[in-house]
């Protein structure tokens, strides 16, 4: 059996990372919609990769467990690329917390139970998590360590406190980075690593939704006033993902890599600073 690369959410970023780390391995692409997984699979298959497609709903533990079973039946899971999620313009606060926060915690937990020695994972978070104000040490610990099935019951995630989709998204992405930091300890006991990438505005269909949605003005302003002065590309995220999943990143685990063209720097110390 071949070594296995699992891509949860095989959009442009997931595909970009997969292309860099999957040669000679079996690739399993899992998306909420079969047609999305099939389209990505066709692209990678045409490029010479051994690929299969399936569905997964990350907000359902049973669905994630079924994906884990399929992956382990195909070989040793050496790489996990978790790039599934919904944006503030695509969903309600409740759905964002269920998919982006709880769903990521489930994926980390279930794949952390089977990841092979020498394996590694990468989770796609967001610059948004870095623009959220500081949480208390207790809140950080709660997001990192609360048992997964109790996560959405945390007081700081109560519906009356999270009424805005952007706030839900920022909390979810901050939670992703904290959860990965904690999971790195558990994954390390299996000889595996796990890290987070927090991209800025990367031109994908999700980003285009935001750039044409109710927050379009703010998004364009972030691009215009960032030190780099442009949006990023999936291939640029792919380069960082390949580092974190490969042998050159063997000393990196439990870390979050912010790559946003300097938007966060400008937000705190530059022209994007709130007045």
XYZ file of N, CA and C in Angstrom:
825
model
N 0.835 -1.199 0.000
C 0.000 0.000 0.000
C 0.877 1.259 0.000
N 0.371 2.302 -0.648
C 1.113 3.557 -0.732
C 0.907 4.400 0.524
N 1.824 5.357 0.713
C 1.574 6.392 1.696
C 0.446 7.281 1.187
N -0.314 7.831 2.125
C -1.541 8.547 1.780
C -1.433 10.019 2.174
N -1.916 10.872 1.283
C -2.094 12.302 1.543
C -3.598 12.570 1.531
N -4.116 13.119 2.616
C -5.535 13.441 2.701
C -5.699 14.959 2.611
N -6.537 15.390 1.682
C -6.822 16.814 1.523
C -8.294 17.038 1.855
N -8.548 17.711 2.949
C -9.912 18.048 3.353
C -10.182 19.476 2.884
N -11.042 19.603 1.888
C -11.277 20.912 1.283
C -10.299 21.151 0.151
N -10.435 20.424 -0.970
C -9.454 20.510 -2.053
C -9.706 21.666 -3.016
N -9.819 22.860 -2.448
C -9.902 24.052 -3.284
C -8.520 24.400 -3.812
N -8.349 25.622 -4.270
C -7.093 26.000 -4.904
C -5.910 25.929 -3.951
N -6.099 26.306 -2.682
C -4.998 26.236 -1.717
C -4.671 24.776 -1.395
N -5.700 23.973 -1.124
C -5.468 22.569 -0.844
C -4.766 21.869 -1.991
N -5.191 22.167 -3.213
C -4.558 21.566 -4.380
C -3.112 22.029 -4.535
N -2.864 23.309 -4.292
C -1.506 23.837 -4.451
C -0.529 23.143 -3.519
N -0.960 22.901 -2.281
C -0.085 22.193 -1.340
C 0.068 20.741 -1.767
N -1.046 20.112 -2.135
C -1.013 18.697 -2.505
C -0.077 18.444 -3.676
N -0.070 19.324 -4.639
C 0.778 19.122 -5.820
C 2.255 19.070 -5.447
N 2.611 19.734 -4.369
C 4.017 19.811 -3.980
C 4.471 18.638 -3.117
N 3.538 17.883 -2.541
C 3.946 16.850 -1.570
C 3.426 15.455 -1.903
N 2.736 15.282 -3.038
C 1.992 14.043 -3.261
C 2.548 13.132 -4.342
N 3.655 13.473 -4.953
C 4.207 12.614 -5.998
C 4.513 11.227 -5.427
N 4.034 10.191 -6.097
C 4.277 8.823 -5.665
C 3.409 8.357 -4.515
N 2.490 9.195 -4.069
C 1.601 8.851 -2.959
C 0.158 8.770 -3.453
N -0.695 8.195 -2.643
C -2.112 8.151 -2.962
C -2.783 9.371 -2.330
N -3.518 10.109 -3.129
C -4.156 11.334 -2.665
C -5.658 11.106 -2.537
N -6.199 11.425 -1.378
C -7.639 11.356 -1.160
C -8.155 12.780 -0.971
N -9.029 13.205 -1.865
C -9.610 14.538 -1.826
C -11.028 14.445 -1.272
N -11.316 15.193 -0.220
C -12.630 15.123 0.415
C -13.236 16.511 0.529
N -14.454 16.643 0.045
C -15.151 17.925 0.073
C -16.597 17.683 0.490
N -17.250 18.727 0.963
C -18.663 18.608 1.312
C -19.489 18.207 0.098
N -19.084 18.713 -1.080
C -19.809 18.420 -2.313
C -18.975 17.500 -3.197
N -19.574 16.396 -3.624
C -18.851 15.435 -4.446
C -18.342 16.072 -5.729
N -19.139 16.972 -6.320
C -18.722 17.572 -7.583
C -17.459 18.411 -7.441
N -17.286 19.049 -6.275
C -16.061 19.818 -6.039
C -14.851 18.897 -5.917
N -15.032 17.801 -5.182
C -13.949 16.830 -5.034
C -13.595 16.207 -6.377
N -14.623 15.901 -7.182
C -14.386 15.287 -8.491
C -13.625 16.231 -9.417
N -13.972 17.508 -9.388
C -13.296 18.480 -10.253
C -11.828 18.603 -9.879
N -11.557 18.662 -8.577
C -10.164 18.729 -8.132
C -9.421 17.452 -8.489
N -10.096 16.312 -8.341
C -9.467 15.024 -8.650
C -9.105 14.942 -10.134
N -9.969 15.450 -10.992
C -9.680 15.415 -12.421
C -8.436 16.246 -12.740
N -8.347 17.413 -12.110
C -7.189 18.274 -12.338
C -5.895 17.579 -11.925
N -5.893 16.967 -10.730
C -4.676 16.319 -10.243
C -4.376 15.034 -11.010
N -5.412 14.298 -11.354
C -5.198 13.069 -12.127
C -4.594 13.388 -13.484
N -5.048 14.459 -14.105
C -4.504 14.858 -15.398
C -3.049 15.297 -15.289
N -2.623 15.637 -14.075
C -1.231 16.024 -13.844
C -0.385 14.840 -13.383
N -0.988 13.641 -13.362
C -0.212 12.444 -13.078
C -0.277 11.919 -11.666
N -1.160 12.465 -10.833
C -1.253 12.012 -9.454
C -2.245 10.856 -9.322
N -1.972 9.974 -8.356
C -2.866 8.865 -8.014
C -3.891 9.421 -7.039
N -5.098 9.662 -7.510
C -6.046 10.432 -6.720
C -7.425 9.804 -6.743
N -8.121 9.929 -5.613
C -9.515 9.520 -5.529
C -10.286 10.611 -4.796
N -11.596 10.663 -5.012
C -12.403 11.728 -4.411
C -13.530 11.135 -3.585
N -13.947 11.894 -2.581
C -15.027 11.455 -1.712
C -15.642 12.685 -1.046
N -16.644 12.456 -0.209
C -17.281 13.559 0.504
C -16.968 13.488 1.992
N -17.023 14.631 2.628
C -16.905 14.703 4.082
C -17.596 15.972 4.562
N -18.251 15.855 5.686
C -18.831 17.001 6.387
C -18.053 17.126 7.685
N -17.153 18.096 7.764
C -16.273 18.172 8.932
C -17.030 18.493 10.215
N -18.247 19.025 10.093
C -19.028 19.307 11.297
C -19.696 18.056 11.858
N -19.494 16.910 11.200
C -20.029 15.623 11.653
C -18.878 14.689 11.989
N -18.768 14.291 13.235
C -17.689 13.376 13.622
C -17.796 12.061 12.867
N -19.013 11.542 12.697
C -19.181 10.271 11.984
C -18.662 10.372 10.560
N -18.892 11.512 9.909
C -18.421 11.711 8.550
C -16.891 11.749 8.504
N -16.277 12.439 9.454
C -14.815 12.497 9.508
C -14.239 11.111 9.808
N -14.890 10.379 10.693
C -14.426 9.026 11.003
C -14.490 8.117 9.776
N -15.513 8.295 8.954
C -15.615 7.507 7.723
C -14.469 7.840 6.774
N -14.085 9.109 6.711
C -12.953 9.510 5.882
C -11.657 8.910 6.418
N -11.488 8.924 7.726
C -10.299 8.325 8.335
C -10.222 6.836 7.993
N -11.351 6.155 8.070
C -11.379 4.728 7.755
C -10.984 4.478 6.304
N -11.480 5.308 5.402
C -11.132 5.165 3.990
C -9.635 5.407 3.780
N -9.112 6.423 4.454
C -7.704 6.760 4.287
C -6.795 5.653 4.811
N -7.097 5.143 5.997
C -6.237 4.126 6.591
C -6.347 2.795 5.859
N -7.467 2.564 5.198
C -7.600 1.351 4.393
C -6.752 1.423 3.126
N -6.346 2.646 2.739
C -5.561 2.844 1.522
C -4.060 2.816 1.771
N -3.655 2.985 3.023
C -2.232 3.008 3.347
C -1.985 3.799 4.619
N -0.728 4.159 4.853
C -0.380 4.960 6.024
C -0.617 6.436 5.716
N -1.330 7.118 6.603
C -1.593 8.544 6.413
C -0.344 9.321 6.819
N 0.351 9.854 5.813
C 1.595 10.598 6.061
C 1.375 12.104 6.075
N 0.360 12.584 5.352
C 0.132 14.028 5.268
C -1.347 14.335 5.356
N -1.680 15.330 6.166
C -3.040 15.860 6.247
C -2.996 17.326 5.859
N -3.807 17.694 4.881
C -3.964 19.091 4.484
C -5.416 19.464 4.744
N -5.641 20.277 5.769
C -7.015 20.642 6.127
C -7.262 22.083 5.689
N -7.999 22.222 4.602
C -8.250 23.544 4.020
C -9.738 23.835 3.869
N -10.576 23.075 4.551
C -12.019 23.281 4.456
C -12.451 24.424 5.370
N -13.486 25.141 4.947
C -14.006 26.193 5.799
C -14.991 27.069 5.049
N -15.657 27.927 5.795
C -16.588 28.891 5.219
C -16.190 30.283 5.676
N -16.474 31.282 4.855
C -16.060 32.656 5.137
C -17.212 33.452 5.749
N -16.909 34.632 6.282
C -17.956 35.444 6.909
C -19.117 35.786 5.986
N -18.871 35.919 4.696
C -19.947 36.259 3.762
C -20.729 35.042 3.288
N -20.282 33.861 3.678
C -20.915 32.642 3.195
C -21.848 31.991 4.203
N -21.768 32.361 5.478
C -22.491 31.578 6.478
C -22.799 32.404 7.723
N -23.681 31.848 8.538
C -24.059 32.459 9.815
C -22.979 32.193 10.856
N -22.987 32.955 11.959
C -22.028 32.673 13.025
C -22.094 31.221 13.508
N -23.299 30.674 13.638
C -23.446 29.300 14.107
C -22.775 28.310 13.168
N -22.975 28.488 11.869
C -22.368 27.583 10.890
C -20.856 27.737 10.865
N -20.366 28.962 10.942
C -18.919 29.189 10.945
C -18.272 28.501 12.138
N -18.868 28.631 13.309
C -18.307 27.974 14.492
C -18.365 26.452 14.359
N -19.427 25.945 13.764
C -19.575 24.498 13.613
C -18.575 23.926 12.622
N -18.325 24.656 11.528
C -17.429 24.147 10.481
C -15.977 24.520 10.770
N -15.721 25.810 10.961
C -14.341 26.277 11.044
C -13.684 25.975 12.384
N -14.438 26.009 13.462
C -13.859 25.762 14.786
C -14.037 24.300 15.207
N -15.279 23.878 15.391
C -15.534 22.500 15.814
C -15.038 21.501 14.767
N -15.323 21.764 13.494
C -14.915 20.837 12.437
C -13.414 20.637 12.396
N -12.668 21.720 12.561
C -11.211 21.597 12.580
C -10.754 20.786 13.779
N -11.371 21.009 14.928
C -11.001 20.243 16.124
C -11.250 18.749 15.918
N -12.362 18.407 15.273
C -12.669 16.998 15.005
C -11.633 16.396 14.060
N -11.316 17.115 12.983
C -10.329 16.618 12.017
C -8.978 16.396 12.701
N -8.553 17.350 13.513
C -7.278 17.213 14.212
C -7.284 16.016 15.153
N -8.380 15.848 15.851
C -8.466 14.750 16.809
C -8.473 13.398 16.102
N -9.327 13.242 15.105
C -9.484 11.942 14.454
C -8.244 11.561 13.640
N -7.672 12.505 12.900
C -6.471 12.168 12.136
C -5.248 12.079 13.041
N -5.278 12.792 14.165
C -4.198 12.657 15.134
C -4.131 11.274 15.753
N -5.233 10.540 15.686
C -5.258 9.172 16.207
C -4.602 8.171 15.263
N -4.427 8.561 13.986
C -3.941 7.593 12.993
C -2.727 8.079 12.213
N -2.321 9.328 12.368
C -1.202 9.850 11.586
C 0.029 8.983 11.807
N 0.752 8.698 10.728
C 1.902 7.803 10.810
C 3.112 8.509 11.412
N 4.000 7.737 11.995
C 5.271 8.275 12.468
C 6.012 8.890 11.286
N 6.523 10.089 11.491
C 7.160 10.812 10.405
C 6.191 11.622 9.574
N 4.912 11.530 9.888
C 3.902 12.266 9.151
C 3.762 13.694 9.648
N 2.948 14.464 8.928
C 2.748 15.868 9.292
C 1.424 16.359 8.744
N 0.919 17.394 9.362
C -0.321 18.003 8.913
C -0.198 19.508 8.871
N -1.057 20.120 8.074
C -1.130 21.571 8.029
C -2.597 21.978 7.968
N -2.951 22.957 8.762
C -4.309 23.499 8.816
C -4.277 24.916 8.273
N -5.210 25.224 7.380
C -5.313 26.585 6.847
C -6.240 27.392 7.741
N -5.673 28.350 8.449
C -6.444 29.251 9.303
C -6.630 30.568 8.547
N -6.324 31.698 9.156
C -6.521 32.985 8.476
C -5.858 34.109 9.246
N -5.460 35.135 8.488
C -4.985 36.368 9.118
C -6.018 36.938 10.087
N -7.297 36.641 9.861
C -8.353 37.203 10.713
C -8.150 36.845 12.176
N -7.606 35.669 12.429
C -7.353 35.277 13.804
C -6.337 36.166 14.488
N -5.477 36.800 13.699
C -4.442 37.669 14.253
C -4.961 39.081 14.503
N -6.091 39.435 13.925
C -6.642 40.774 14.133
C -7.654 40.818 15.267
N -7.998 39.657 15.787
C -8.862 39.601 16.964
C -8.090 40.126 18.168
N -8.757 40.884 19.012
C -8.098 41.368 20.221
C -7.635 40.230 21.109
N -6.727 40.539 22.005
C -6.168 39.519 22.888
C -7.269 38.875 23.738
N -7.199 37.567 23.859
C -8.080 36.839 24.767
C -7.363 36.646 26.094
N -8.102 36.279 27.113
C -7.466 35.990 28.395
C -6.732 34.656 28.294
N -5.828 34.424 29.216
C -5.108 33.147 29.250
C -6.085 31.993 29.416
N -7.135 32.224 30.195
C -8.141 31.181 30.412
C -8.917 30.889 29.140
N -9.237 31.930 28.368
C -9.951 31.733 27.111
C -9.071 31.026 26.083
N -7.795 31.401 26.036
C -6.863 30.707 25.141
C -6.818 29.220 25.472
N -6.685 28.917 26.751
C -6.601 27.518 27.175
C -7.895 26.772 26.867
N -9.022 27.456 27.020
C -10.305 26.801 26.744
C -10.422 26.446 25.266
N -10.034 27.356 24.393
C -10.105 27.070 22.953
C -9.126 25.968 22.558
N -7.996 25.908 23.244
C -6.979 24.919 22.904
C -7.290 23.531 23.448
N -7.866 23.458 24.639
C -7.885 22.196 25.377
C -9.262 21.631 25.701
N -10.314 22.416 25.547
C -11.649 21.908 25.878
C -11.958 20.675 25.035
N -12.471 19.599 25.658
C -12.858 18.418 24.864
C -13.721 18.842 23.675
N -13.457 18.252 22.535
C -14.074 18.700 21.291
C -15.586 18.782 21.373
N -16.218 17.789 21.968
C -17.679 17.773 22.009
C -18.260 18.816 22.957
N -17.411 19.465 23.744
C -17.861 20.534 24.640
C -17.477 21.911 24.125
N -16.746 21.945 23.024
C -16.137 23.188 22.541
C -17.170 24.269 22.250
N -18.250 23.916 21.564
C -19.234 24.921 21.172
C -20.108 25.393 22.332
N -19.940 24.754 23.492
C -20.688 25.176 24.682
C -19.914 26.154 25.544
N -18.721 26.535 25.126
C -17.939 27.486 25.905
C -18.673 28.815 26.032
N -18.628 29.448 27.212
C -19.323 30.729 27.402
C -18.895 31.803 26.397
N -17.608 31.852 26.026
C -17.184 32.901 25.094
C -17.738 32.689 23.698
N -18.334 31.509 23.426
C -18.937 31.232 22.120
C -20.465 31.250 22.171
N -21.020 31.705 23.273
C -22.475 31.742 23.417
C -23.100 32.615 22.333
N -24.248 32.209 21.782
C -24.877 32.954 20.673
C -25.086 34.430 20.971
N -25.405 34.753 22.219
C -25.643 36.162 22.538
C -24.349 36.976 22.513
N -23.198 36.314 22.560
C -21.908 36.997 22.507
C -21.325 37.019 21.097
N -21.742 36.069 20.260
C -21.212 35.971 18.889
C -22.371 36.221 17.924
N -22.609 37.471 17.616
C -23.749 37.825 16.762
C -23.333 38.224 15.351
N -22.038 38.330 15.126
C -21.524 38.785 13.832
C -20.685 37.672 13.203
N -20.877 37.433 11.908
C -20.159 36.353 11.230
C -18.649 36.578 11.228
N -18.203 37.828 11.079
C -16.770 38.095 11.089
C -16.164 37.774 12.451
N -16.867 38.127 13.520
C -16.383 37.811 14.867
C -16.280 36.294 15.051
N -17.287 35.572 14.581
C -17.248 34.109 14.667
C -16.064 33.551 13.895
N -15.795 34.122 12.735
C -14.682 33.670 11.895
C -13.346 33.947 12.579
N -13.194 35.153 13.124
C -11.944 35.502 13.799
C -11.691 34.590 14.998
N -12.721 34.343 15.780
C -12.573 33.450 16.933
C -12.237 32.032 16.492
N -12.870 31.589 15.414
C -12.615 30.241 14.922
C -11.164 30.097 14.470
N -10.667 31.079 13.747
C -9.305 30.998 13.236
C -8.273 31.159 14.343
N -8.557 31.997 15.334
C -7.684 32.051 16.507
C -7.711 30.697 17.213
N -8.898 30.125 17.311
C -9.024 28.815 17.939
C -8.276 27.731 17.185
N -8.266 27.808 15.842
C -7.526 26.823 15.052
C -6.052 26.817 15.429
N -5.445 28.001 15.500
C -4.027 28.090 15.823
C -3.747 27.583 17.229
N -4.623 27.913 18.166
C -4.440 27.446 19.540
C -4.625 25.933 19.632
N -5.604 25.431 18.910
C -5.879 23.984 18.928
C -4.692 23.209 18.346
N -4.124 23.735 17.265
C -2.971 23.080 16.644
C -1.781 23.082 17.598
N -1.595 24.171 18.320
C -0.494 24.220 19.277
C -0.635 23.109 20.318
N -1.855 22.918 20.805
C -2.087 21.860 21.786
C -1.976 20.474 21.148
N -2.530 20.317 19.946
C -2.489 19.017 19.276
C -1.062 18.604 18.920
N -0.175 19.578 18.720
C 1.209 19.253 18.390
C 1.852 18.388 19.466
N 1.445 18.583 20.708
C 1.979 17.774 21.803
C 1.517 16.325 21.645
N 0.236 16.150 21.343
C -0.306 14.797 21.183
C 0.230 14.140 19.918
N 0.268 14.875 18.813
C 0.798 14.323 17.564
C 2.270 13.925 17.735
N 2.994 14.705 18.534
C 4.404 14.415 18.748
C 4.638 13.056 19.391
N 3.691 12.615 20.177
C 3.814 11.294 20.801
C 3.735 10.179 19.761
N 3.218 10.477 18.595
C 3.173 9.519 17.488
C 4.313 9.752 16.495
N 5.202 10.711 16.823
C 6.296 11.030 15.923
C 5.863 11.862 14.736
N 4.789 12.632 14.906
C 4.237 13.433 13.807
C 4.181 14.901 14.207
N 4.004 15.747 13.194
C 3.982 17.193 13.409
C 2.691 17.788 12.850
N 2.310 18.954 13.382
C 1.115 19.653 12.897
C 1.330 21.155 13.076
N 1.007 21.933 12.035
C 1.178 23.377 12.062
C -0.010 24.064 11.382
N -0.052 25.358 11.539
C -1.103 26.186 10.947
C -0.493 27.223 10.014
N -1.157 27.473 8.892
C -0.837 28.620 8.044
C -2.016 29.590 8.125
N -1.710 30.856 8.356
C -2.750 31.888 8.404
C -2.565 32.828 7.220
N -3.177 32.493 6.081
C -3.006 33.348 4.896
C -3.820 34.630 5.015
N -3.374 35.615 4.266
C -4.163 36.817 4.091
C -5.135 36.613 2.943
N -5.349 37.651 2.157
C -6.278 37.561 1.034
C -5.581 36.833 -0.110
N -5.991 35.608 -0.336
C -5.459 34.773 -1.408
C -6.567 34.650 -2.451
N -6.234 34.874 -3.714
C -7.277 34.888 -4.738
C -7.766 33.470 -5.021
N -8.915 33.177 -4.456
C -9.642 31.918 -4.615
C -11.117 32.269 -4.768
N -11.967 31.294 -5.088
C -13.400 31.599 -5.138
C -13.933 32.167 -3.819
N -13.415 31.667 -2.690
C -13.861 32.196 -1.395
C -13.498 33.671 -1.274
N -12.264 34.015 -1.644
C -11.846 35.421 -1.574
C -12.664 36.286 -2.532
N -12.986 35.738 -3.694
C -13.792 36.510 -4.653
C -15.192 36.759 -4.085
N -15.718 35.797 -3.310
C -16.998 36.033 -2.636
C -16.891 37.239 -1.713
N -15.797 37.302 -0.970
C -15.620 38.415 -0.050
C -15.424 39.735 -0.800
N -14.678 39.691 -1.904
C -14.390 40.911 -2.660
C -15.598 41.422 -3.440
N -16.647 40.605 -3.504
C -17.879 41.061 -4.147
C -19.039 41.109 -3.152
N -18.737 40.861 -1.881
C -19.769 40.809 -0.858
C -19.865 42.102 -0.070
N -20.553 42.051 1.072
C -20.792 43.264 1.865
C -19.532 43.867 2.461
N -18.463 43.091 2.553
C -17.214 43.599 3.122
C -16.175 43.905 2.035
N -16.618 44.014 0.797
C -15.690 44.185 -0.325
C -14.788 45.408 -0.145
N -15.349 46.526 0.321
C -14.560 47.738 0.483
C -13.425 47.560 1.466
N -13.721 46.891 2.573
C -12.688 46.647 3.571
C -11.608 45.715 3.065
N -12.019 44.704 2.298
C -11.044 43.775 1.738
C -10.119 44.478 0.755
N -10.694 45.288 -0.129
C -9.868 45.982 -1.104
C -8.930 46.961 -0.409
N -9.408 47.586 0.641
C -8.560 48.520 1.393
C -7.381 47.787 2.008
N -7.619 46.568 2.527
C -6.519 45.788 3.092
C -5.456 45.496 2.045
N -5.901 45.168 0.840
C -4.950 44.894 -0.239
C -4.175 46.156 -0.588
N -4.890 47.261 -0.762
C -4.267 48.500 -1.227
C -3.274 49.064 -0.214
N -3.564 48.919 1.078
C -2.734 49.546 2.110
C -1.773 48.566 2.783
N -1.698 47.355 2.278
C -0.729 46.406 2.835
C 0.667 46.739 2.319
N 1.719 46.382 3.066
C 3.085 46.654 2.608
C 3.402 46.037 1.246
N 2.872 44.851 0.955
C 3.143 44.220 -0.331
C 2.275 44.825 -1.428
N 1.074 45.273 -1.084
C 0.227 45.983 -2.036
C -0.512 45.111 -3.035
N -0.691 43.844 -2.719
C -1.427 42.954 -3.614
C -1.967 41.783 -2.803
N -2.867 41.036 -3.415
C -3.323 39.780 -2.824
C -2.304 38.685 -3.124
N -2.443 37.566 -2.422
C -1.544 36.442 -2.632
C -2.140 35.421 -3.581
N -1.355 34.400 -3.876
C -1.793 33.331 -4.758
C -1.760 31.999 -4.023
N -2.584 31.052 -4.434
C -2.545 29.725 -3.812
C -1.160 29.088 -3.870
N -0.415 29.299 -4.950
C 0.916 28.704 -5.057
C 1.856 29.218 -3.978
N 1.689 30.468 -3.572
C 2.543 30.993 -2.498
C 2.237 30.301 -1.176
N 0.977 30.015 -0.920
C 0.630 29.237 0.269
C 1.153 27.809 0.118
N 1.082 27.286 -1.119
C 1.589 25.943 -1.374
C 3.054 25.803 -1.025
N 3.839 26.838 -1.270
C 5.260 26.785 -0.944
C 5.487 26.622 0.556
N 4.723 27.358 1.353
C 4.853 27.253 2.810
C 4.334 25.889 3.292
N 3.224 25.450 2.702
C 2.693 24.141 3.071
C 3.678 23.033 2.805
N 4.372 23.107 1.681
C 5.364 22.084 1.347
C 6.507 22.080 2.352
N 6.929 23.251 2.791
C 7.961 23.331 3.825
C 7.506 22.631 5.101
N 6.291 22.932 5.523
C 5.807 22.407 6.799
C 5.543 20.905 6.749
N 5.214 20.391 5.588
C 4.921 18.960 5.469
C 6.154 18.130 5.125
N 7.228 18.782 4.706
C 8.395 18.058 4.219
C 9.524 17.973 5.227
N 10.604 17.353 4.796
C 11.752 17.132 5.680
C 12.439 18.434 6.072
N 12.352 19.457 5.236
C 12.968 20.738 5.588
C 12.266 21.402 6.774
N 11.054 20.969 7.065
C 10.321 21.526 8.203
C 10.289 20.603 9.405
N 11.232 19.684 9.484
C 11.186 18.640 10.518
C 11.287 19.170 11.942
N 11.776 20.403 12.116
C 11.910 20.972 13.462
C 10.768 21.932 13.773
N 9.753 21.966 12.906
C 8.650 22.917 13.083
C 7.376 22.161 13.424
N 6.830 22.440 14.591
C 5.525 21.884 14.953
C 4.876 22.776 16.007
N 3.550 22.781 16.010
C 2.827 23.623 16.955
C 2.928 25.100 16.644
N 3.265 25.437 15.409
C 3.494 26.833 15.031
C 2.413 27.335 14.082
N 2.260 28.644 14.057
C 1.334 29.289 13.130
C 2.126 30.237 12.243
N 1.976 30.094 10.929
C 2.702 30.923 9.976
C 1.760 31.936 9.354
N 1.918 33.196 9.752
C 1.135 34.292 9.195
C 1.766 34.723 7.878
N 1.002 34.643 6.784
C 1.495 35.127 5.481
C 0.382 35.932 4.825
N 0.432 37.235 5.027
C -0.686 38.088 4.604
C -0.236 39.352 3.888
N 1.005 39.351 3.381
C 1.481 40.540 2.681
C 1.657 41.745 3.583
N 1.665 41.509 4.897
C 1.853 42.608 5.840
C 0.575 43.287 6.283
N -0.593 42.708 5.950
C -1.856 43.334 6.347
C -1.936 43.476 7.867
N -1.583 42.430 8.589
C -1.662 42.492 10.054
C -0.690 43.533 10.605
N 0.506 43.600 10.033
C 1.470 44.611 10.464
C 0.902 46.007 10.262
N 0.267 46.225 9.110
C -0.312 47.538 8.822
C -1.510 47.821 9.720
N -2.240 46.752 10.086
C -3.406 46.917 10.946
C -2.988 47.415 12.328
N -1.880 46.887 12.833
C -1.443 47.298 14.172
C -0.544 48.524 14.162
N 0.253 48.690 13.098
C 1.285 49.723 13.136
C 1.345 50.603 11.902
N 0.408 50.462 10.992
C 0.461 51.215 9.745
C -0.837 51.908 9.396
N -1.058 52.045 8.107
C -2.202 52.825 7.636
C -3.557 52.142 7.871
N -3.549 50.855 8.155
C -4.796 50.154 8.439
C -5.201 50.210 9.896
N -4.379 50.842 10.733
C -4.671 50.939 12.165
C -6.029 51.610 12.373
N -6.944 50.971 13.140
C -8.243 51.608 13.401
C -8.055 52.961 14.103
N -8.806 53.931 13.647
C -8.689 55.275 14.240
C -9.544 55.384 15.481
